[in-house]
């Protein structure tokens, strides 16, 4: 196939997406391999190559001498056409072998709108879409990532799911497979039962039956065996200083989205934004020590030569040892002309000291996320930032010579009023006024404030998981209303596509009955739904109708607190009682302090003991 592929590469855009042979890729002798794992990212090469999780797990699996993990990405449309024309099945990046020859095919599910691309990749690999249609000769298909916390909409397409962090769990799964093969007792069904029974964090959908009430809500989840868990508890790495770390990374030959050193500083979040799924499912907070992080950053720099570094976390300014870490990094990054960025900065913890450190290297405009236009609504969502916090932060930036600020907001949040919507452009105008009131501003340039507004999507495992999403008509009316309130040319307004957000909400809160609709949408041509040029709202609505699905039942309905949720089969560590308390406090406009100020008893620390609780800020 290699020669044929080389000819095709001359006929498609961005052939570097498919050529392979990158510096840092892992090649192994197949005669010494007992299990082959294809790690799939259901989007293009340049997006998948930027994913830190795949880099880590690729390293974990390949550290095992008899396991070979390779990569696979979704081919772009022109390449898919050539593959069909020449009858070339989807292949793995390193060996160029067909995916159907592998023992495992693992998908990372980062975004609900990638589901049809998953089906597309299975189809391109000549693998049946439904797990029930795949015999012993086909790979075991695994799902993981944030969307696996509600795996039900795609449960029929996967053999099993990894719930939680996979560094240890993935290796355990493949090791069990090798053991059962060596002992001559492997069958797919026996393996799935054994994995569900013995490996914490493994969810096998086919081993659970679902019953529904007459009103369409879920009546019960029942395991078909007595020796598998009634709830699957997520896995975590308790000690991040001992977590696997890829000293070498695969270096792309073509431009990718995040072509830089990505330094994972800590996992989890001390905040409790009530709309934020990541802030819940990645709890508890676990930090790496600054000395270790500095050594890891040096290691990647020496092995890659990257001139940019990003400190990765949900809220980097909440890292306990951030001043010490940045000092250590600046000791060698300046002389080596390595710039580093501090993404996810909060306005209430942005300081002149941080600004000075960022200003000492190359950096771009600063981004903050007030999320809501009024203090009342910021209290509802538990953002725990004040207007004074934002003005202090932007003035630090303006004094340092910055003239561009980006602000992120959400519309359609629970209890939202017209005043809250008006407050969004008014807040952007307030930032412009703060610029002109700052005597130390860069007077040679005009300011620019860009604010982006996304639509609220109720996500599993959040205090807002029971809340309704606005209808499409209301979402679009609110978008127009906000735009009409912008009168200053120095303010730019951007918003997300409301139609995409509606479909995302359906998929986020869906159950197993959505599988038919997802497959119908794919058969009709849906794929790359995360790309605006391919997303087709009418196609999705047609698929829902033919599958007998009412989208409003999942997206626009207020769910009852005592209702069995599709994702109740999963234990993310945070209790439902805590989420209900937070949901009720939201409607009372009462905030909850962050975890360092006061433990609110969410339950997450039971996963790892006291050493995973939030350390006190110095």
Coordinates of C-alpha atoms in Angstrom, one line a residue:
X1 CA 0.0 0.0 0.0
X2 CA 2.9 2.4 0.7
X3 CA 3.7 2.9 -3.0
X4 CA 0.1 3.5 -3.9
X5 CA -0.3 5.9 -1.0
X6 CA 2.8 7.9 -2.1
X7 CA 1.2 8.5 -5.5
X8 CA -2.0 9.6 -3.9
X9 CA -0.2 12.1 -1.6
X10 CA 0.7 14.1 -4.7
X11 CA -2.9 14.6 -5.4
X12 CA -4.3 15.8 -2.1
X13 CA -4.0 19.0 0.0
X14 CA -1.6 19.0 2.9
X15 CA 0.1 15.6 2.2
X16 CA 2.1 16.0 5.5
X17 CA -1.1 15.0 7.3
X18 CA -0.6 11.4 6.0
X19 CA 3.1 10.9 5.2
X20 CA 4.2 9.7 8.6
X21 CA 7.9 9.3 9.3
X22 CA 8.0 12.1 11.9
X23 CA 10.9 12.5 14.3
X24 CA 9.9 10.9 17.6
X25 CA 7.4 8.3 16.2
X26 CA 7.7 4.8 17.6
X27 CA 8.5 2.0 15.3
X28 CA 8.6 -1.6 16.7
X29 CA 9.4 -5.1 15.3
X30 CA 6.0 -6.7 14.9
X31 CA 7.5 -10.2 15.6
X32 CA 8.0 -9.1 19.2
X33 CA 4.5 -7.6 19.6
X34 CA 1.6 -9.3 21.4
X35 CA -0.9 -6.5 21.1
X36 CA -1.4 -3.6 18.7
X37 CA -3.3 -0.5 19.6
X38 CA -4.4 2.2 17.1
X39 CA -5.0 5.5 18.9
X40 CA -7.6 7.5 17.0
X41 CA -8.4 11.2 17.1
X42 CA -11.7 11.9 15.3
X43 CA -10.6 15.1 13.6
X44 CA -7.7 16.2 11.3
X45 CA -4.0 15.5 11.9
X46 CA -3.2 19.1 12.8
X47 CA -5.8 19.1 15.6
X48 CA -5.1 15.6 16.9
X49 CA -1.3 16.2 17.0
X50 CA -2.0 19.1 19.4
X51 CA -3.7 16.9 21.9
X52 CA -1.6 16.4 25.1
X53 CA -3.6 13.4 26.3
X54 CA -2.7 11.4 23.2
X55 CA 1.0 12.3 23.6
X56 CA 0.9 11.0 27.2
X57 CA -1.0 7.8 26.4
X58 CA 1.0 7.0 23.3
X59 CA 4.0 7.1 25.5
X60 CA 2.4 4.9 28.2
X61 CA 1.5 2.1 25.8
X62 CA 4.8 2.2 23.9
X63 CA 6.7 1.9 27.1
X64 CA 5.5 -1.7 27.2
X65 CA 7.9 -3.8 25.1
X66 CA 5.3 -6.1 23.7
X67 CA 2.6 -3.4 23.0
X68 CA 2.8 -1.2 19.9
X69 CA 0.6 1.9 19.9
X70 CA 0.2 3.8 16.6
X71 CA -1.7 6.9 15.7
X72 CA -4.7 7.5 13.3
X73 CA -6.5 10.7 12.3
X74 CA -9.5 11.5 10.3
X75 CA -8.5 12.0 6.6
X76 CA -9.7 15.2 5.0
X77 CA -12.5 15.0 2.4
X78 CA -10.1 14.9 -0.7
X79 CA -8.2 12.0 0.8
X80 CA -11.3 10.1 1.7
X81 CA -12.4 10.4 -1.9
X82 CA -9.0 9.0 -3.1
X83 CA -9.2 6.2 -0.5
X84 CA -12.6 5.1 -1.8
X85 CA -11.5 5.4 -5.4
X86 CA -8.4 3.2 -4.9
X87 CA -10.0 0.9 -2.3
X88 CA -7.5 1.9 0.5
X89 CA -8.8 1.3 4.0
X90 CA -7.9 3.6 6.9
X91 CA -4.4 3.0 8.0
X92 CA -2.1 3.6 11.0
X93 CA 0.4 6.4 10.8
X94 CA 3.5 4.5 11.8
X95 CA 3.2 1.2 10.0
X96 CA 0.7 2.1 7.3
X97 CA -1.1 -1.1 8.2
X98 CA -4.9 -1.3 7.9
X99 CA -6.7 -0.5 11.2
X100 CA -8.7 -3.6 10.9
X101 CA -5.5 -5.6 11.5
X102 CA -5.1 -4.2 15.0
X103 CA -6.2 -5.6 18.4
X104 CA -7.6 -2.3 19.7
X105 CA -8.9 0.9 18.2
X106 CA -9.1 3.6 20.8
X107 CA -11.0 6.9 20.2
X108 CA -10.5 10.0 22.4
X109 CA -13.9 11.7 22.6
X110 CA -13.2 15.4 23.2
X111 CA -16.3 16.9 21.8
X112 CA -19.8 15.6 21.1
X113 CA -19.8 17.0 17.6
X114 CA -17.1 14.4 16.6
X115 CA -19.5 11.4 16.9
X116 CA -20.3 11.1 13.2
X117 CA -16.6 11.4 12.4
X118 CA -16.0 8.4 14.7
X119 CA -18.5 6.5 12.6
X120 CA -16.8 7.8 9.4
X121 CA -13.4 6.5 10.6
X122 CA -14.9 3.1 11.4
X123 CA -16.5 2.9 8.0
X124 CA -13.2 3.9 6.3
X125 CA -11.5 1.1 8.2
X126 CA -14.1 -1.4 7.0
X127 CA -15.2 -2.0 10.6
X128 CA -18.9 -2.4 11.3
X129 CA -20.3 0.6 13.1
X130 CA -22.2 -1.3 15.8
X131 CA -20.4 -3.3 18.4
X132 CA -23.0 -6.0 18.2
X133 CA -22.1 -6.5 14.5
X134 CA -18.4 -6.9 15.1
X135 CA -17.1 -10.5 15.3
X136 CA -13.9 -11.9 16.8
X137 CA -11.9 -10.8 13.8
X138 CA -12.4 -7.0 14.4
X139 CA -10.5 -4.8 16.8
X140 CA -12.0 -4.0 20.2
X141 CA -13.2 -0.4 20.0
X142 CA -12.6 1.7 23.1
X143 CA -13.8 5.2 23.9
X144 CA -12.3 7.7 26.5
X145 CA -12.0 11.4 27.2
X146 CA -14.4 13.9 28.6
X147 CA -17.4 12.8 26.5
X148 CA -17.1 9.3 27.9
X149 CA -18.6 10.7 31.1
X150 CA -21.9 10.3 29.3
X151 CA -21.1 7.5 26.9
X152 CA -24.7 6.5 26.3
X153 CA -25.5 8.3 23.0
X154 CA -22.6 6.3 21.4
X155 CA -22.7 3.2 23.6
X156 CA -23.9 1.0 20.8
X157 CA -20.8 1.8 18.7
X158 CA -18.2 1.0 21.4
X159 CA -17.1 -2.3 23.0
X160 CA -15.9 -0.5 26.2
X161 CA -15.1 2.8 27.7
X162 CA -12.3 4.1 29.9
X163 CA -13.8 6.3 32.5
X164 CA -11.3 8.8 33.9
X165 CA -7.5 9.1 33.4
X166 CA -6.1 6.3 31.3
X167 CA -2.3 6.2 32.0
X168 CA -2.7 3.1 34.2
X169 CA -6.0 1.8 33.0
X170 CA -5.2 1.5 29.3
X171 CA -2.1 -0.6 30.0
X172 CA -4.1 -2.8 32.4
X173 CA -6.8 -3.4 29.6
X174 CA -4.2 -4.4 27.0
X175 CA -2.3 -6.5 29.6
X176 CA -5.5 -8.4 30.4
X177 CA -6.0 -9.0 26.7
X178 CA -2.5 -10.4 26.3
X179 CA -2.9 -12.6 29.3
X180 CA -6.1 -14.1 28.1
X181 CA -4.7 -14.7 24.7
X182 CA -1.6 -16.4 26.1
X183 CA -3.7 -18.6 28.3
X184 CA -5.9 -19.6 25.3
X185 CA -9.1 -18.4 26.9
X186 CA -9.8 -15.3 25.0
X187 CA -13.1 -14.5 23.3
X188 CA -14.4 -11.0 23.0
X189 CA -17.3 -11.6 25.3
X190 CA -15.2 -13.3 28.0
X191 CA -12.7 -10.5 27.8
X192 CA -15.3 -7.8 28.1
X193 CA -16.8 -9.5 31.1
X194 CA -13.4 -10.0 32.7
X195 CA -12.4 -6.3 32.1
X196 CA -15.6 -5.0 33.6
X197 CA -15.2 -7.3 36.6
X198 CA -11.5 -6.8 37.4
X199 CA -10.4 -3.4 36.1
X200 CA -11.8 -0.3 37.9
X201 CA -12.9 2.4 35.5
X202 CA -14.0 0.1 32.7
X203 CA -17.6 0.4 31.4
X204 CA -18.9 -2.2 29.0
X205 CA -22.3 -0.9 27.7
X206 CA -23.4 -4.3 26.4
X207 CA -23.3 -5.7 30.0
X208 CA -26.0 -3.3 31.2
X209 CA -29.7 -3.2 30.3
X210 CA -31.7 0.0 30.3
X211 CA -35.5 0.3 31.0
X212 CA -37.6 3.4 30.3
X213 CA -40.7 4.9 31.9
X214 CA -43.8 5.7 29.8
X215 CA -42.8 9.4 29.8
X216 CA -39.5 8.6 28.1
X217 CA -37.3 9.0 31.2
X218 CA -35.0 6.3 32.4
X219 CA -36.5 3.7 34.8
X220 CA -33.4 1.7 35.6
X221 CA -29.9 0.5 34.7
X222 CA -29.2 -3.1 35.5
X223 CA -25.9 -5.1 35.1
X224 CA -26.5 -8.5 33.5
X225 CA -23.9 -10.1 35.8
X226 CA -23.8 -9.9 39.6
X227 CA -20.0 -9.5 39.6
X228 CA -19.7 -6.2 37.7
X229 CA -20.2 -2.8 39.3
X230 CA -23.6 -1.1 39.4
X231 CA -21.7 2.1 39.0
X232 CA -18.4 2.6 37.3
X233 CA -16.0 4.9 39.2
X234 CA -13.6 7.0 37.3
X235 CA -9.8 6.4 37.6
X236 CA -7.3 9.1 38.6
X237 CA -3.6 9.4 39.0
X238 CA -3.2 10.4 42.6
X239 CA 0.4 11.5 42.6
X240 CA 1.1 13.8 39.6
X241 CA 4.9 13.8 40.3
X242 CA 4.9 10.1 39.6
X243 CA 2.6 10.4 36.5
X244 CA 4.0 9.1 33.2
X245 CA 5.6 11.9 31.3
X246 CA 6.6 11.7 27.6
X247 CA 10.2 12.9 27.4
X248 CA 10.1 12.6 23.6
X249 CA 7.2 13.7 21.5
X250 CA 6.3 13.1 17.8
X251 CA 7.4 16.2 15.8
X252 CA 5.0 17.1 13.0
X253 CA 6.3 17.9 9.5
X254 CA 3.4 20.2 8.8
X255 CA 1.9 23.1 10.8
X256 CA -0.4 22.0 13.6
X257 CA -2.7 24.0 16.0
X258 CA -0.4 23.8 19.1
X259 CA 3.1 23.2 17.8
X260 CA 4.9 23.9 21.1
X261 CA 6.0 22.5 24.5
X262 CA 2.8 21.7 26.5
X263 CA 3.6 21.5 30.1
X264 CA 0.8 20.0 32.2
X265 CA 1.1 21.8 35.5
X266 CA -1.8 20.3 37.5
X267 CA -5.2 18.5 37.0
X268 CA -8.5 19.6 38.5
X269 CA -9.8 23.0 39.5
X270 CA -10.4 24.7 42.8
X271 CA -13.2 26.8 41.4
X272 CA -16.9 25.8 41.1
X273 CA -18.3 27.4 38.0
X274 CA -21.7 25.8 37.8
X275 CA -21.8 25.5 34.1
X276 CA -18.3 23.9 33.7
X277 CA -18.0 20.2 33.3
X278 CA -14.2 20.1 33.3
X279 CA -14.1 21.7 36.7
X280 CA -16.1 18.8 38.1
X281 CA -15.0 15.7 36.2
X282 CA -11.2 16.5 36.6
X283 CA -11.5 16.9 40.4
X284 CA -9.7 16.6 42.8
X285 CA -6.8 19.0 42.3
X286 CA -3.4 17.4 41.9
X287 CA -0.3 19.5 41.3
X288 CA 3.1 18.8 40.1
X289 CA 6.1 20.2 42.0
X290 CA 7.8 23.2 40.4
X291 CA 11.2 21.5 40.3
X292 CA 9.8 18.6 38.4
X293 CA 8.0 20.8 36.0
X294 CA 11.1 22.8 35.3
X295 CA 13.1 19.6 34.5
X296 CA 10.3 18.3 32.3
X297 CA 10.2 21.5 30.4
X298 CA 14.0 21.5 29.9
X299 CA 13.8 17.9 28.7
X300 CA 11.2 18.6 26.1
X301 CA 13.0 21.7 24.9
X302 CA 16.3 19.7 24.5
X303 CA 14.5 16.9 22.6
X304 CA 12.4 19.2 20.3
X305 CA 13.9 22.6 20.1
X306 CA 10.5 24.2 20.4
X307 CA 10.6 28.0 20.9
X308 CA 7.2 28.3 22.5
X309 CA 5.8 26.7 25.7
X310 CA 2.3 26.7 27.1
X311 CA 1.6 26.0 30.8
X312 CA -1.5 23.7 30.7
X313 CA -4.2 23.5 33.3
X314 CA -7.8 24.6 33.7
X315 CA -6.8 27.8 35.6
X316 CA -3.1 28.3 35.6
X317 CA -3.1 31.2 38.1
X318 CA -4.5 28.8 40.7
X319 CA -1.3 26.8 40.7
X320 CA 0.1 27.0 44.2
X321 CA 3.7 27.5 43.1
X322 CA 3.2 29.7 40.0
X323 CA 5.7 32.4 41.0
X324 CA 8.4 29.8 41.8
X325 CA 7.7 27.9 38.6
X326 CA 7.8 31.0 36.4
X327 CA 11.1 32.1 38.0
X328 CA 12.7 28.8 37.4
X329 CA 11.5 28.7 33.7
X330 CA 12.7 32.3 33.1
X331 CA 16.1 31.3 34.3
X332 CA 16.7 29.5 31.1
X333 CA 13.9 30.3 28.6
X334 CA 15.0 33.9 28.2
X335 CA 18.5 33.0 27.1
X336 CA 17.2 30.3 24.8
X337 CA 14.6 32.7 23.3
X338 CA 11.7 30.4 24.4
X339 CA 8.5 32.3 25.0
X340 CA 5.9 30.8 27.3
X341 CA 2.2 31.7 27.6
X342 CA 0.0 31.6 30.7
X343 CA -3.5 30.6 29.3
X344 CA -6.7 30.4 31.4
X345 CA -5.7 33.4 33.6
X346 CA -8.5 34.5 36.0
X347 CA -9.0 38.2 36.4
X348 CA -9.0 37.9 40.2
X349 CA -5.5 36.4 40.3
X350 CA -3.9 38.4 37.5
X351 CA -1.1 40.5 38.9
X352 CA 1.5 43.0 37.8
X353 CA 4.2 40.4 38.7
X354 CA 2.7 37.9 36.3
X355 CA 2.3 40.5 33.7
X356 CA 6.0 41.5 34.0
X357 CA 7.1 37.9 33.6
X358 CA 4.9 37.4 30.5
X359 CA 6.0 40.8 29.1
X360 CA 9.7 39.6 29.4
X361 CA 9.0 37.2 26.6
X362 CA 7.0 37.3 23.4
X363 CA 3.3 37.3 24.0
X364 CA 0.0 38.4 22.4
X365 CA -3.1 40.0 23.6
X366 CA -4.7 38.9 26.9
X367 CA -7.9 37.0 27.3
X368 CA -10.2 36.9 30.3
X369 CA -13.6 35.2 30.8
X370 CA -16.1 37.1 32.9
X371 CA -18.7 34.7 31.5
X372 CA -21.7 37.0 32.4
X373 CA -22.4 40.7 31.9
X374 CA -23.8 41.5 35.4
X375 CA -22.6 40.7 38.9
X376 CA -26.0 39.1 39.7
X377 CA -25.5 36.5 37.0
X378 CA -21.9 36.0 37.8
X379 CA -23.0 35.0 41.3
X380 CA -25.6 32.6 39.8
X381 CA -22.9 30.8 37.9
X382 CA -20.5 31.0 40.8
X383 CA -17.8 32.8 38.8
X384 CA -16.6 34.6 42.0
X385 CA -15.1 37.6 40.2
X386 CA -16.1 41.3 40.6
X387 CA -16.1 44.1 38.1
X388 CA -13.2 45.7 40.1
X389 CA -11.2 42.5 39.5
X390 CA -11.6 42.8 35.7
X391 CA -10.8 46.5 35.7
X392 CA -7.7 46.0 37.8
X393 CA -6.5 43.2 35.5
X394 CA -7.0 45.1 32.2
X395 CA -5.3 48.1 33.7
X396 CA -2.3 46.0 34.5
X397 CA -2.3 45.0 30.8
X398 CA -2.8 48.5 29.6
X399 CA 0.0 49.9 31.8
X400 CA 2.3 47.2 30.2
X401 CA 1.5 48.5 26.7
X402 CA -1.2 46.1 25.7
X403 CA -4.0 47.5 23.6
X404 CA -6.0 44.4 22.8
X405 CA -8.2 42.4 25.2
X406 CA -10.5 39.4 24.5
X407 CA -13.4 38.7 26.7
X408 CA -15.5 35.4 26.8
X409 CA -19.2 35.3 27.8
X410 CA -22.1 32.9 27.7
X411 CA -25.7 33.6 26.8
X412 CA -28.8 31.6 27.8
X413 CA -27.5 30.9 31.3
X414 CA -30.1 30.0 33.9
X415 CA -32.1 33.0 35.3
X416 CA -30.8 35.2 32.6
X417 CA -32.6 38.5 32.0
X418 CA -32.4 41.3 29.3
X419 CA -30.3 43.3 31.7
X420 CA -27.8 40.5 31.9
X421 CA -27.6 40.5 28.1
X422 CA -27.2 44.3 27.9
X423 CA -24.4 44.0 30.5
X424 CA -22.2 42.0 28.1
X425 CA -21.5 44.9 25.5
X426 CA -21.6 47.4 28.4
X427 CA -18.8 45.5 30.1
X428 CA -16.8 45.7 26.9
X429 CA -17.4 49.4 26.7
X430 CA -16.3 49.8 30.3
X431 CA -13.0 48.2 29.4
X432 CA -12.5 50.7 26.5
X433 CA -13.3 53.5 29.0
X434 CA -10.7 52.1 31.4
X435 CA -8.1 52.2 28.7
X436 CA -8.6 55.9 28.0
X437 CA -8.7 56.6 31.8
X438 CA -5.3 54.9 32.2
X439 CA -2.6 57.6 32.1
X440 CA 0.1 55.0 31.4
X441 CA -1.6 53.5 28.4
X442 CA 0.0 53.1 24.9
X443 CA -1.2 56.4 23.5
X444 CA 0.1 55.6 20.0
X445 CA -2.5 53.0 19.4
X446 CA -6.3 52.7 19.7
X447 CA -7.7 49.9 21.9
X448 CA -9.6 46.9 20.6
X449 CA -11.9 44.8 22.7
X450 CA -13.2 41.6 21.2
X451 CA -15.9 39.8 23.0
X452 CA -17.1 36.3 22.1
X453 CA -20.4 34.9 23.3
X454 CA -21.2 31.2 23.4
X455 CA -24.5 29.5 24.1
X456 CA -25.2 27.8 27.4
X457 CA -25.2 24.0 27.0
X458 CA -26.3 21.9 30.0
X459 CA -23.5 19.4 30.5
X460 CA -23.5 16.1 32.6
X461 CA -21.9 16.3 36.0
X462 CA -22.5 20.0 36.5
X463 CA -24.9 21.8 38.9
X464 CA -26.7 23.0 35.7
X465 CA -27.1 19.5 34.3
X466 CA -30.9 19.7 35.1
X467 CA -31.4 23.1 33.5
X468 CA -33.1 23.6 30.1
X469 CA -31.4 25.1 27.1
X470 CA -33.1 28.0 25.4
X471 CA -34.8 27.1 22.1
X472 CA -33.0 27.9 18.9
X473 CA -35.3 30.8 18.2
X474 CA -34.6 32.4 21.6
X475 CA -30.8 31.8 21.3
X476 CA -30.8 33.5 18.0
X477 CA -33.0 36.4 19.2
X478 CA -30.5 36.9 22.1
X479 CA -27.6 36.9 19.7
X480 CA -29.2 39.6 17.6
X481 CA -30.1 41.6 20.7
X482 CA -26.5 41.6 21.9
X483 CA -25.2 42.7 18.5
X484 CA -27.7 45.6 18.3
X485 CA -26.3 46.9 21.6
X486 CA -22.8 47.3 20.2
X487 CA -22.3 50.8 19.0
X488 CA -18.5 51.4 19.3
X489 CA -16.2 50.4 16.4
X490 CA -13.5 49.6 18.9
X491 CA -15.6 46.8 20.1
X492 CA -15.9 43.6 18.1
X493 CA -18.7 41.0 18.7
X494 CA -18.4 37.3 17.8
X495 CA -20.8 34.5 18.7
X496 CA -21.0 30.8 18.3
X497 CA -23.5 29.1 15.9
X498 CA -26.7 28.6 17.9
X499 CA -27.7 25.6 15.7
X500 CA -24.6 23.7 16.5
X501 CA -25.1 24.4 20.2
X502 CA -28.6 22.9 20.1
X503 CA -27.3 19.7 18.6
X504 CA -24.4 19.6 21.0
X505 CA -26.9 19.9 23.9
X506 CA -29.0 17.0 22.6
X507 CA -25.8 14.8 22.3
X508 CA -24.5 15.9 25.7
X509 CA -27.6 14.9 27.6
X510 CA -28.6 12.0 25.4
X511 CA -29.2 8.3 26.1
X512 CA -28.8 5.1 24.1
X513 CA -31.8 5.9 22.0
X514 CA -29.8 8.5 20.1
X515 CA -27.6 5.9 18.4
X516 CA -30.1 5.4 15.6
X517 CA -30.2 9.2 14.9
X518 CA -26.4 9.5 15.0
X519 CA -26.1 6.7 12.5
X520 CA -28.8 8.1 10.2
X521 CA -27.1 11.5 10.3
X522 CA -23.8 9.8 9.3
X523 CA -25.4 7.8 6.5
X524 CA -26.9 11.0 5.2
X525 CA -23.5 12.5 5.0
X526 CA -22.8 14.1 8.4
X527 CA -19.1 14.2 9.4
X528 CA -16.7 16.8 10.6
X529 CA -19.7 18.4 12.4
X530 CA -17.3 20.5 14.4
X531 CA -16.4 22.3 11.2
X532 CA -18.9 25.0 10.2
X533 CA -18.5 24.3 6.5
X534 CA -19.8 20.7 7.0
X535 CA -22.3 21.1 9.8
X536 CA -25.9 20.7 8.5
X537 CA -28.6 21.5 11.1
X538 CA -31.4 20.4 8.9
X539 CA -29.8 17.0 8.2
X540 CA -29.6 16.4 12.0
X541 CA -33.2 17.4 12.6
X542 CA -34.3 15.1 9.8
X543 CA -32.2 12.3 11.4
X544 CA -33.9 12.9 14.8
X545 CA -37.3 12.8 13.2
X546 CA -36.7 9.6 11.3
X547 CA -35.3 8.0 14.5
X548 CA -38.3 9.0 16.5
X549 CA -36.3 11.4 18.7
X550 CA -37.6 14.7 20.0
X551 CA -34.5 17.0 20.4
X552 CA -36.4 19.2 22.9
X553 CA -36.8 16.2 25.3
X554 CA -33.0 16.2 25.8
X555 CA -32.0 19.9 25.3
X556 CA -34.9 22.1 26.2
X557 CA -36.5 20.3 29.1
X558 CA -36.0 21.0 32.8
X559 CA -35.0 17.7 34.3
X560 CA -36.2 16.6 37.8
X561 CA -33.6 16.2 40.6
X562 CA -34.9 12.7 41.4
X563 CA -34.8 11.6 37.7
X564 CA -32.4 8.8 36.7
X565 CA -29.9 10.5 34.4
X566 CA -28.3 8.7 31.4
X567 CA -24.9 9.2 33.0
X568 CA -25.9 7.9 36.5
X569 CA -24.1 4.7 35.6
X570 CA -20.9 6.7 36.0
X571 CA -19.4 7.9 39.3
X572 CA -17.2 10.9 38.6
X573 CA -16.3 11.3 42.3
X574 CA -18.5 14.3 42.9
X575 CA -21.8 13.4 44.6
X576 CA -25.2 14.2 43.1
X577 CA -26.1 15.7 46.5
X578 CA -23.4 18.3 46.1
X579 CA -24.5 19.2 42.6
X580 CA -28.1 19.6 43.7
X581 CA -27.0 21.9 46.6
X582 CA -25.1 24.0 44.1
X583 CA -28.0 24.1 41.6
X584 CA -30.3 25.4 44.4
X585 CA -27.8 28.0 45.5
X586 CA -27.6 29.2 41.9
X587 CA -31.3 30.0 41.9
X588 CA -30.8 31.8 45.3
X589 CA -27.9 33.8 43.8
X590 CA -25.6 32.5 46.5
X591 CA -22.0 31.8 45.8
X592 CA -19.7 29.0 47.0
X593 CA -16.1 29.8 47.9
X594 CA -13.3 28.0 46.1
X595 CA -11.8 24.8 47.5
X596 CA -8.8 26.5 49.1
X597 CA -11.0 28.9 51.1
X598 CA -13.5 26.3 52.3
X599 CA -14.1 22.6 51.5
X600 CA -17.7 22.3 50.3
X601 CA -17.8 18.5 50.6
X602 CA -18.2 17.7 46.9
X603 CA -16.8 14.1 47.6
X604 CA -14.0 14.1 45.1
X605 CA -11.2 13.7 47.6
X606 CA -12.5 10.2 48.4
X607 CA -10.8 9.1 45.1
X608 CA -7.3 9.8 46.3
X609 CA -7.2 10.6 49.9
X610 CA -5.9 13.7 51.6
X611 CA -2.9 14.1 49.3
X612 CA -5.2 15.0 46.5
X613 CA -7.1 17.7 48.4
X614 CA -6.4 21.3 47.4
X615 CA -3.2 22.7 49.1
X616 CA -3.6 26.0 50.8
X617 CA -2.5 29.0 48.9
X618 CA 0.7 30.5 50.4

